[in-house]
Amino acid sequence: MEYAVKIDHLTKDFGSFALEDVSFAIPGGTILGLIGENGAGKSTAIKCLLGVLSHDAGEVQVLEGEGLTEVGYVPDECPFADALKVKQVGSFLSGVFAKWDGALFTHYLEKFELPADKKVKELSRGMKMKLSIAAALSHRPKLLVLDEATSGLDPVVRDEILDEFMAFLSDEDHAILLSSHITSDLEKICDYVVYLHKGKVTISGAKDELLASYGKLSCARADLERVDGRFLVGSRTGEFGCQALVKDRPAFQRAYPDLALDAPSLEDLMIFTTRGDRT
Ligand SMILES: Nc1ncnc2c1ncn2[C@@H]1O[C@H](COP(=O)(O)OP(=O)(O)OP(=O)(O)O)[C@@H](O)[C@H]1O
């Protein structure tokens, strides 16, 4: 499978908010991280992809038309009824998914230390999230779509889950779309990043190439003032100096060999793009 997901010029207009001309693709065997501030349109894009919401323009192709039964979806809230016991979630889903693997579900319950006899309403937020992830993986999907799925988890569990995602991706026919505010998670595991800002794709590309094309500058105000504004994505001036995110890092370094750049993080890309005082 060349692409697990291909979205071309997707538009969804709610009136007060619009997702505009969003395009991205997820090649098989890879993970794409969808980042963006609250209300940027991440869940809307995911819902259009899953067909939960209709879209107004553009094209959405999932698993080359294989169908949504091959998609494991983990929403930001636990989708199971409060009164169900954990083990009953498995019995219920075995009737929903043809490829449901009960043994795999039991394996994940043990691995994630989820008590089979507890009711959903008795689980903590992190436990509910782990249950949703276990359920999504246990019908052996080809595409996993997770909307803020790691946000309620402690760092140790997050790390375990990220390892699970990496194991899932060892099959070239599998792919993951993960939306998260926790950019450090995405930085660890994503191959591709799409940054949505106010409904539009602001930054998009292969993560390593993207991070290498930007640089973070820490310098005195006088140094910042001599930098050509075309390099500046955003900057902040503080009491003890300035910080800026610059683009086209190789050209910047040729133009200003005396100004050292640090490697930026995905969080820097988000913060400076949206909050920099020069754009
Ligand atoms: N069904 C709807 N009708 C009208 N507006 C909607 C609907 N669903 C979402 N919106 C609006 O679309 C915008 C984007 O919401 P969305 O949930 O996609 O953002 P998000 O990036 O997932 O945010 P968060 O990180 O806070 O979950 C918001 O302004 C929201 O109010």
GROMACS .gro file of C-alpha atoms and ligand atoms in nm:
model
  310
    1MET     CA    1   0.000   0.000   0.000
    2GLU     CA    2   0.156   0.328  -0.109
    3TYR     CA    3  -0.060   0.560   0.104
    4ALA     CA    4  -0.276   0.467   0.402
    5VAL     CA    5  -0.432   0.811   0.394
    6LYS     CA    6  -0.443   1.071   0.120
    7ILE     CA    7  -0.621   1.398   0.184
    8ASP     CA    8  -0.631   1.654  -0.098
    9HIS     CA    9  -0.757   2.011  -0.059
   10LEU     CA   10  -1.002   1.917   0.216
   11THR     CA   11  -1.242   2.195   0.313
   12LYS     CA   12  -1.506   2.188   0.584
   13ASP     CA   13  -1.690   2.510   0.660
   14PHE     CA   14  -1.888   2.542   0.985
   15GLY     CA   15  -1.951   2.913   0.927
   16SER     CA   16  -1.773   3.037   1.238
   17PHE     CA   17  -1.475   2.811   1.162
   18ALA     CA   18  -1.342   2.649   0.847
   19LEU     CA   19  -1.088   2.383   0.773
   20GLU     CA   20  -0.938   2.517   0.452
   21ASP     CA   21  -0.752   2.343   0.175
   22VAL     CA   22  -0.591   2.079   0.399
   23SER     CA   23  -0.370   1.827   0.219
   24PHE     CA   24  -0.146   1.554   0.354
   25ALA     CA   25  -0.065   1.190   0.295
   26ILE     CA   26   0.050   0.906   0.520
   27PRO     CA   27   0.264   0.645   0.343
   28GLY     CA   28   0.230   0.284   0.461
   29GLY     CA   29   0.460   0.193   0.751
   30THR     CA   30   0.476   0.551   0.882
   31ILE     CA   31   0.327   0.771   1.151
   32LEU     CA   32   0.202   1.124   1.099
   33GLY     CA   33   0.157   1.366   1.385
   34LEU     CA   34  -0.115   1.628   1.360
   35ILE     CA   35  -0.034   1.921   1.586
   36GLY     CA   36  -0.208   2.251   1.648
   37GLU     CA   37  -0.349   2.474   1.918
   38ASN     CA   38  -0.691   2.421   2.079
   39GLY     CA   39  -0.956   2.471   1.814
   40ALA     CA   40  -0.710   2.449   1.522
   41GLY     CA   41  -0.924   2.187   1.348
   42LYS     CA   42  -0.744   1.861   1.431
   43SER     CA   43  -1.057   1.670   1.542
   44THR     CA   44  -1.254   1.813   1.250
   45ALA     CA   45  -0.991   1.684   1.004
   46ILE     CA   46  -0.997   1.343   1.175
   47LYS     CA   47  -1.377   1.327   1.167
   48CYS     CA   48  -1.379   1.413   0.795
   49LEU     CA   49  -1.122   1.140   0.738
   50LEU     CA   50  -1.339   0.887   0.924
   51GLY     CA   51  -1.654   0.997   0.741
   52VAL     CA   52  -1.817   1.102   1.070
   53LEU     CA   53  -1.842   1.452   0.921
   54SER     CA   54  -1.913   1.524   0.556
   55HIS     CA   55  -1.673   1.764   0.386
   56ASP     CA   56  -1.754   2.053   0.155
   57ALA     CA   57  -1.469   2.016  -0.092
   58GLY     CA   58  -1.160   1.809  -0.159
   59GLU     CA   59  -1.088   1.438  -0.151
   60VAL     CA   60  -1.029   1.196   0.132
   61GLN     CA   61  -0.896   0.851   0.061
   62VAL     CA   62  -0.844   0.598   0.341
   63LEU     CA   63  -0.663   0.265   0.289
   64GLU     CA   64  -0.716   0.287  -0.085
   65GLY     CA   65  -1.090   0.241  -0.031
   66GLU     CA   66  -1.061  -0.078   0.180
   67GLY     CA   67  -1.318   0.055   0.423
   68LEU     CA   68  -1.338   0.189   0.773
   69THR     CA   69  -1.349  -0.155   0.941
   70GLU     CA   70  -0.972  -0.155   0.886
   71VAL     CA   71  -0.938   0.162   1.092
   72GLY     CA   72  -0.879   0.155   1.467
   73TYR     CA   73  -1.005   0.482   1.611
   74VAL     CA   74  -0.921   0.612   1.955
   75PRO     CA   75  -1.123   0.928   2.033
   76ASP     CA   76  -1.024   1.179   2.301
   77GLU     CA   77  -1.300   1.050   2.533
   78CYS     CA   78  -1.352   0.682   2.618
   79PRO     CA   79  -1.631   0.561   2.385
   80PHE     CA   80  -1.755   0.271   2.602
   81ALA     CA   81  -2.064   0.274   2.824
   82ASP     CA   82  -1.988   0.343   3.191
   83ALA     CA   83  -2.178   0.036   3.311
   84LEU     CA   84  -1.976  -0.212   3.101
   85LYS     CA   85  -1.706  -0.414   3.270
   86VAL     CA   86  -1.368  -0.408   3.098
   87LYS     CA   87  -1.403  -0.770   2.988
   88GLN     CA   88  -1.754  -0.697   2.853
   89VAL     CA   89  -1.605  -0.435   2.623
   90GLY     CA   90  -1.422  -0.725   2.456
   91SER     CA   91  -1.738  -0.938   2.424
   92PHE     CA   92  -1.927  -0.641   2.281
   93LEU     CA   93  -1.657  -0.559   2.024
   94SER     CA   94  -1.624  -0.924   1.918
   95GLY     CA   95  -1.975  -0.885   1.775
   96VAL     CA   96  -1.881  -0.565   1.595
   97PHE     CA   97  -1.550  -0.649   1.428
   98ALA     CA   98  -1.506  -0.958   1.208
   99LYS     CA   99  -1.131  -0.965   1.280
  100TRP     CA  100  -1.168  -0.920   1.659
  101ASP     CA  101  -0.885  -1.102   1.838
  102GLY     CA  102  -0.999  -1.187   2.193
  103ALA     CA  103  -0.660  -1.331   2.291
  104LEU     CA  104  -0.487  -1.011   2.179
  105PHE     CA  105  -0.736  -0.803   2.381
  106THR     CA  106  -0.663  -1.014   2.691
  107HIS     CA  107  -0.291  -0.970   2.623
  108TYR     CA  108  -0.330  -0.591   2.617
  109LEU     CA  109  -0.546  -0.590   2.932
  110GLU     CA  110  -0.264  -0.769   3.113
  111LYS     CA  111   0.009  -0.559   2.956
  112PHE     CA  112  -0.168  -0.232   3.041
  113GLU     CA  113  -0.267  -0.366   3.388
  114LEU     CA  114  -0.638  -0.313   3.327
  115PRO     CA  115  -0.865  -0.499   3.573
  116ALA     CA  116  -1.106  -0.711   3.364
  117ASP     CA  117  -1.382  -0.700   3.629
  118LYS     CA  118  -1.388  -0.325   3.687
  119LYS     CA  119  -1.658  -0.113   3.526
  120VAL     CA  120  -1.560   0.157   3.279
  121LYS     CA  121  -1.690   0.426   3.516
  122GLU     CA  122  -1.449   0.301   3.785
  123LEU     CA  123  -1.142   0.354   3.565
  124SER     CA  124  -0.914   0.656   3.579
  125ARG     CA  125  -0.878   0.874   3.268
  126GLY     CA  126  -0.547   0.709   3.182
  127MET     CA  127  -0.694   0.360   3.228
  128LYS     CA  128  -0.988   0.449   3.001
  129MET     CA  129  -0.745   0.568   2.738
  130LYS     CA  130  -0.545   0.246   2.765
  131LEU     CA  131  -0.869   0.047   2.729
  132SER     CA  132  -0.960   0.243   2.414
  133ILE     CA  133  -0.614   0.179   2.269
  134ALA     CA  134  -0.630  -0.193   2.358
  135ALA     CA  135  -0.971  -0.217   2.191
  136ALA     CA  136  -0.856  -0.034   1.878
  137LEU     CA  137  -0.549  -0.258   1.839
  138SER     CA  138  -0.742  -0.581   1.905
  139HIS     CA  139  -0.948  -0.575   1.590
  140ARG     CA  140  -0.619  -0.579   1.401
  141PRO     CA  141  -0.665  -0.258   1.201
  142LYS     CA  142  -0.432  -0.138   0.929
  143LEU     CA  143  -0.468   0.227   1.021
  144LEU     CA  144  -0.474   0.360   1.376
  145VAL     CA  145  -0.621   0.707   1.426
  146LEU     CA  146  -0.572   0.859   1.769
  147ASP     CA  147  -0.717   1.193   1.870
  148GLU     CA  148  -0.523   1.324   2.172
  149ALA     CA  149  -0.490   0.966   2.292
  150THR     CA  150  -0.172   1.004   2.493
  151SER     CA  151  -0.269   1.322   2.676
  152GLY     CA  152  -0.417   1.159   2.989
  153LEU     CA  153  -0.132   0.918   3.041
  154ASP     CA  154   0.164   0.937   3.274
  155PRO     CA  155   0.511   0.940   3.112
  156VAL     CA  156   0.584   0.573   3.185
  157VAL     CA  157   0.259   0.452   3.029
  158ARG     CA  158   0.297   0.695   2.739
  159ASP     CA  159   0.635   0.545   2.668
  160GLU     CA  160   0.489   0.190   2.675
  161ILE     CA  161   0.214   0.293   2.436
  162LEU     CA  162   0.461   0.461   2.202
  163ASP     CA  163   0.660   0.134   2.195
  164GLU     CA  164   0.337  -0.048   2.108
  165PHE     CA  165   0.282   0.195   1.820
  166MET     CA  166   0.633   0.130   1.690
  167ALA     CA  167   0.567  -0.247   1.697
  168PHE     CA  168   0.240  -0.191   1.509
  169LEU     CA  169   0.428   0.005   1.241
  170SER     CA  170   0.674  -0.274   1.173
  171ASP     CA  171   0.417  -0.394   0.918
  172GLU     CA  172   0.454  -0.180   0.603
  173ASP     CA  173   0.079  -0.204   0.548
  174HIS     CA  174   0.010  -0.029   0.878
  175ALA     CA  175   0.007   0.343   0.947
  176ILE     CA  176  -0.081   0.580   1.232
  177LEU     CA  177  -0.234   0.925   1.248
  178LEU     CA  178  -0.181   1.075   1.591
  179SER     CA  179  -0.305   1.414   1.699
  180SER     CA  180  -0.149   1.548   2.015
  181HIS     CA  181  -0.064   1.859   2.207
  182ILE     CA  182   0.229   1.672   2.357
  183THR     CA  183   0.475   1.757   2.086
  184SER     CA  184   0.756   1.572   2.265
  185ASP     CA  185   0.570   1.243   2.200
  186LEU     CA  186   0.533   1.328   1.835
  187GLU     CA  187   0.895   1.432   1.812
  188LYS     CA  188   0.995   1.090   1.941
  189ILE     CA  189   0.798   0.877   1.701
  190CYS     CA  190   0.658   1.067   1.403
  191ASP     CA  191   0.790   1.039   1.050
  192TYR     CA  192   0.573   1.324   0.923
  193VAL     CA  193   0.426   1.631   1.089
  194VAL     CA  194   0.132   1.848   0.989
  195TYR     CA  195   0.082   2.166   1.186
  196LEU     CA  196  -0.269   2.304   1.166
  197HIS     CA  197  -0.322   2.667   1.266
  198LYS     CA  198  -0.671   2.821   1.250
  199GLY     CA  199  -0.790   2.554   1.009
  200LYS     CA  200  -0.498   2.579   0.766
  201VAL     CA  201  -0.183   2.375   0.722
  202THR     CA  202   0.097   2.606   0.834
  203ILE     CA  203   0.389   2.363   0.837
  204SER     CA  204   0.401   2.016   0.687
  205GLY     CA  205   0.667   1.766   0.591
  206ALA     CA  206   0.903   1.490   0.697
  207LYS     CA  207   0.987   1.563   1.061
  208ASP     CA  208   1.365   1.529   1.037
  209GLU     CA  209   1.386   1.747   0.725
  210LEU     CA  210   1.154   2.005   0.878
  211LEU     CA  211   1.350   2.033   1.200
  212ALA     CA  212   1.676   2.055   1.004
  213SER     CA  213   1.544   2.338   0.790
  214TYR     CA  214   1.475   2.565   1.090
  215GLY     CA  215   1.707   2.697   1.359
  216LYS     CA  216   1.660   2.861   1.696
  217LEU     CA  217   1.856   3.176   1.752
  218SER     CA  218   1.939   3.319   2.095
  219CYS     CA  219   2.113   3.654   2.066
  220ALA     CA  220   2.130   4.019   2.168
  221ARG     CA  221   1.868   4.263   2.037
  222ALA     CA  222   2.132   4.436   1.818
  223ASP     CA  223   2.212   4.103   1.648
  224LEU     CA  224   1.845   4.028   1.588
  225GLU     CA  225   1.802   4.371   1.433
  226ARG     CA  226   2.061   4.298   1.165
  227VAL     CA  227   1.893   3.972   1.057
  228ASP     CA  228   1.704   3.993   0.727
  229GLY     CA  229   1.333   3.970   0.815
  230ARG     CA  230   1.282   3.710   0.542
  231PHE     CA  231   1.461   3.454   0.761
  232LEU     CA  232   1.247   3.524   1.068
  233VAL     CA  233   0.945   3.306   1.140
  234GLY     CA  234   0.890   3.465   1.478
  235SER     CA  235   1.085   3.624   1.759
  236ARG     CA  236   1.059   3.710   2.126
  237THR     CA  237   1.239   3.986   2.304
  238GLY     CA  238   1.305   3.941   2.674
  239GLU     CA  239   1.489   4.122   2.948
  240PHE     CA  240   1.811   3.926   2.888
  241GLY     CA  241   1.811   3.896   2.510
  242CYS     CA  242   1.613   3.771   2.214
  243GLN     CA  243   1.505   3.437   2.078
  244ALA     CA  244   1.393   3.375   1.723
  245LEU     CA  245   1.298   3.090   1.497
  246VAL     CA  246   1.468   3.120   1.159
  247LYS     CA  247   1.392   2.932   0.841
  248ASP     CA  248   1.621   2.824   0.561
  249ARG     CA  249   1.890   2.732   0.812
  250PRO     CA  250   2.176   2.662   0.564
  251ALA     CA  251   2.128   3.000   0.390
  252PHE     CA  252   2.102   3.175   0.728
  253GLN     CA  253   2.428   3.020   0.841
  254ARG     CA  254   2.602   3.131   0.522
  255ALA     CA  255   2.467   3.486   0.565
  256TYR     CA  256   2.539   3.510   0.940
  257PRO     CA  257   2.827   3.273   1.023
  258ASP     CA  258   2.881   3.451   1.357
  259LEU     CA  259   2.527   3.375   1.483
  260ALA     CA  260   2.497   3.022   1.621
  261LEU     CA  261   2.172   2.831   1.581
  262ASP     CA  262   2.034   2.558   1.806
  263ALA     CA  263   1.812   2.275   1.688
  264PRO     CA  264   1.446   2.372   1.734
  265SER     CA  265   1.179   2.141   1.877
  266LEU     CA  266   0.831   2.091   1.732
  267GLU     CA  267   0.708   2.302   2.021
  268ASP     CA  268   0.935   2.588   1.906
  269LEU     CA  269   0.789   2.559   1.556
  270MET     CA  270   0.437   2.585   1.701
  271ILE     CA  271   0.507   2.866   1.945
  272PHE     CA  272   0.711   3.089   1.717
  273THR     CA  273   0.479   3.042   1.421
  274THR     CA  274   0.172   3.145   1.616
  275ARG     CA  275   0.305   3.378   1.882
  276GLY     CA  276   0.617   3.532   1.735
  277ASP     CA  277   0.602   3.908   1.726
  278ARG     CA  278   0.737   3.913   1.370
  279THR     CA  279   0.574   3.687   1.112
  280LIG     N1  280  -2.013   2.035   1.464
  280LIG     C1  281  -1.960   2.157   1.470
  280LIG     N2  282  -2.034   2.266   1.437
  280LIG     C2  283  -1.980   2.390   1.440
  280LIG     N3  284  -1.851   2.415   1.475
  280LIG     C3  285  -1.775   2.311   1.509
  280LIG     C4  286  -1.825   2.176   1.508
  280LIG     N4  287  -1.723   2.093   1.545
  280LIG     C5  288  -1.617   2.172   1.569
  280LIG     N5  289  -1.647   2.302   1.547
  280LIG     C6  290  -1.555   2.417   1.560
  280LIG     O1  291  -1.442   2.391   1.480
  280LIG     C7  292  -1.326   2.445   1.541
  280LIG     C8  293  -1.219   2.338   1.544
  280LIG     O2  294  -1.256   2.239   1.639
  280LIG     P1  295  -1.174   2.103   1.653
  280LIG     O3  296  -1.242   2.023   1.759
  280LIG     O4  297  -1.156   2.044   1.520
  280LIG     O5  298  -1.034   2.159   1.704
  280LIG     P2  299  -0.911   2.078   1.767
  280LIG     O6  300  -0.787   2.126   1.695
  280LIG     O7  301  -0.936   1.933   1.767
  280LIG     O8  302  -0.912   2.138   1.914
  280LIG     P3  303  -0.870   2.075   2.057
  280LIG     O9  304  -0.722   2.060   2.054
  280LIG    O10  305  -0.914   2.180   2.153
  280LIG    O11  306  -0.944   1.944   2.071
  280LIG     C9  307  -1.368   2.499   1.677
  280LIG    O12  308  -1.383   2.639   1.666
  280LIG    C10  309  -1.502   2.432   1.702
  280LIG    O13  310  -1.585   2.515   1.778
   0.00000   0.00000   0.00000
